[in-house]
């Protein structure tokens, strides 16, 4: 038993972790009504003016009618278990393990405000529209001044189970700014580790907020559109039971390219020498085709190759690199390959010739930090940094540092034809930086 409240008519209402809400006649002990909530019951509170009962059940709040305990509406939008519930007049407040607090109107259901730190963000190519996710199941679209435009809903893996958690998320605008793509990675916990169990992509219409389609199976750690906006690339650099990359057609969601076999920790999908297991360390658009940076899925320090995603043909071999990584990227014109690992920053030509090594430019956890980010002209690059060190701007030709921001933040990407850089930090939110030419 997790909760007891007396109804206005004197009957007793109980809630239990088996998911049952029951109304009892106190004098006789006879059960008068029953409601079943598969997520269990964590808390209950009566609403004013005999409007019923609010019950928290896992990630949602359910309003039940009195006296029959029939469901009136649900308040859904959290992706972690709700930890507290409060009411004030016709306003409902909830907080959750997803790190957000929400305010709801009792008569409607959809939340009217969400509070928390931005977890994932993207910016339109013109720098005028921002997509923000605070860790819940919604994406907030704002203008460049932070004014709310609309809310996109459903940003959560549909097959998410109670013992899973959201492992990663990503957002990206199409080149024309009219479509927003999102990726969600669900993971399941084991005793010491967690592994990818499900991943889903989403497409929304930016102007209307309408959900266009879901893309089950699209790797969701990083999503990007092709230069013409007709294809969508999803990448996962984490070892797990989903493909390391996949290319989908935007118009109908059809799969255009994927690896021969995904890497799984137990190697259960190894199907023979004609279909080798591989780890993906990056994928980039070069024109309208995807080039993939991959390593074989064996132990040691395997050689890294650049492959055509559609044909699987190896275009360039870069030799043996750092075992636990590295983070890698290919410039939009295909003339430069960059890797960042614990043994430094390296720059190759498109043909695989090592041009420059910067041993003092290190990233402690490169393989967890997402893709390297190139400017549209391929002349500069930067990279996200989970430790929130001040981002560095590098020359793609030589790898040298062109400039360093004066704040601890993480780079999101280039906008306005590469003339500005967008960053995200928990304290300052999303910021836009003008890139000045070197003197």
Coordinates of N, CA, C and O in Angstrom, one line a residue, residues 39 42 51 62 133 138 150 166 179 190 193 259 282 296 309 336 341 347 394:
X39 N 1.7 1.0 -14.6 CA 3.0 1.6 -14.1 C 3.1 1.6 -12.6 O 4.1 2.2 -12.1
X42 N 2.5 5.7 -7.4 CA 3.6 6.3 -6.6 C 3.0 7.4 -5.6 O 3.5 7.5 -4.5
X51 N -13.4 17.4 -8.2 CA -13.0 17.2 -9.6 C -12.4 15.8 -9.8 O -12.0 15.4 -10.9
X62 N -2.4 10.4 -14.0 CA -3.7 10.1 -14.5 C -4.8 10.7 -13.6 O -4.7 10.7 -12.3
X133 N 15.8 20.5 -26.3 CA 15.2 19.4 -25.5 C 15.8 19.5 -24.1 O 17.0 19.6 -24.0
X138 N 9.6 16.2 -25.3 CA 9.2 17.3 -26.2 C 10.4 18.0 -26.7 O 11.5 18.0 -26.2
X150 N 6.7 26.9 -30.9 CA 5.8 25.8 -30.8 C 6.5 24.6 -30.1 O 7.7 24.7 -30.0
X166 N 17.1 6.5 -21.4 CA 17.5 7.2 -22.6 C 19.0 7.4 -22.6 O 19.5 8.0 -21.7
X179 N 12.5 21.2 -42.1 CA 12.3 19.9 -41.4 C 13.3 19.7 -40.3 O 14.5 20.1 -40.4
X190 N 22.9 -3.3 -17.3 CA 23.3 -4.6 -16.7 C 24.0 -4.2 -15.4 O 24.0 -3.1 -15.0
X193 N 27.4 -2.3 -16.7 CA 27.5 -1.6 -18.0 C 26.0 -1.4 -18.5 O 25.1 -2.0 -18.0
X259 N 25.3 -0.8 -42.5 CA 26.5 -1.7 -42.5 C 26.1 -3.2 -42.7 O 24.9 -3.5 -42.5
X282 N 32.7 7.3 -37.1 CA 32.2 8.5 -37.7 C 31.6 8.3 -39.0 O 31.9 7.3 -39.7
X296 N 37.3 -2.7 -37.8 CA 36.8 -4.1 -37.6 C 36.5 -4.3 -36.1 O 37.1 -3.7 -35.2
X309 N 29.4 4.3 -48.0 CA 28.3 3.6 -47.2 C 27.4 2.8 -48.0 O 26.8 1.8 -47.5
X336 N 39.9 16.0 -46.5 CA 40.6 15.9 -45.2 C 39.9 14.9 -44.3 O 38.6 14.9 -44.3
X341 N 42.0 11.7 -30.4 CA 42.1 10.6 -29.4 C 43.0 11.0 -28.3 O 43.5 12.1 -28.3
X347 N 45.7 14.8 -38.8 CA 45.0 15.2 -40.0 C 45.6 14.4 -41.2 O 46.8 14.4 -41.3
X394 N 39.7 24.9 -35.4 CA 40.9 24.4 -36.0 C 40.9 24.7 -37.5 O 39.8 24.7 -38.1

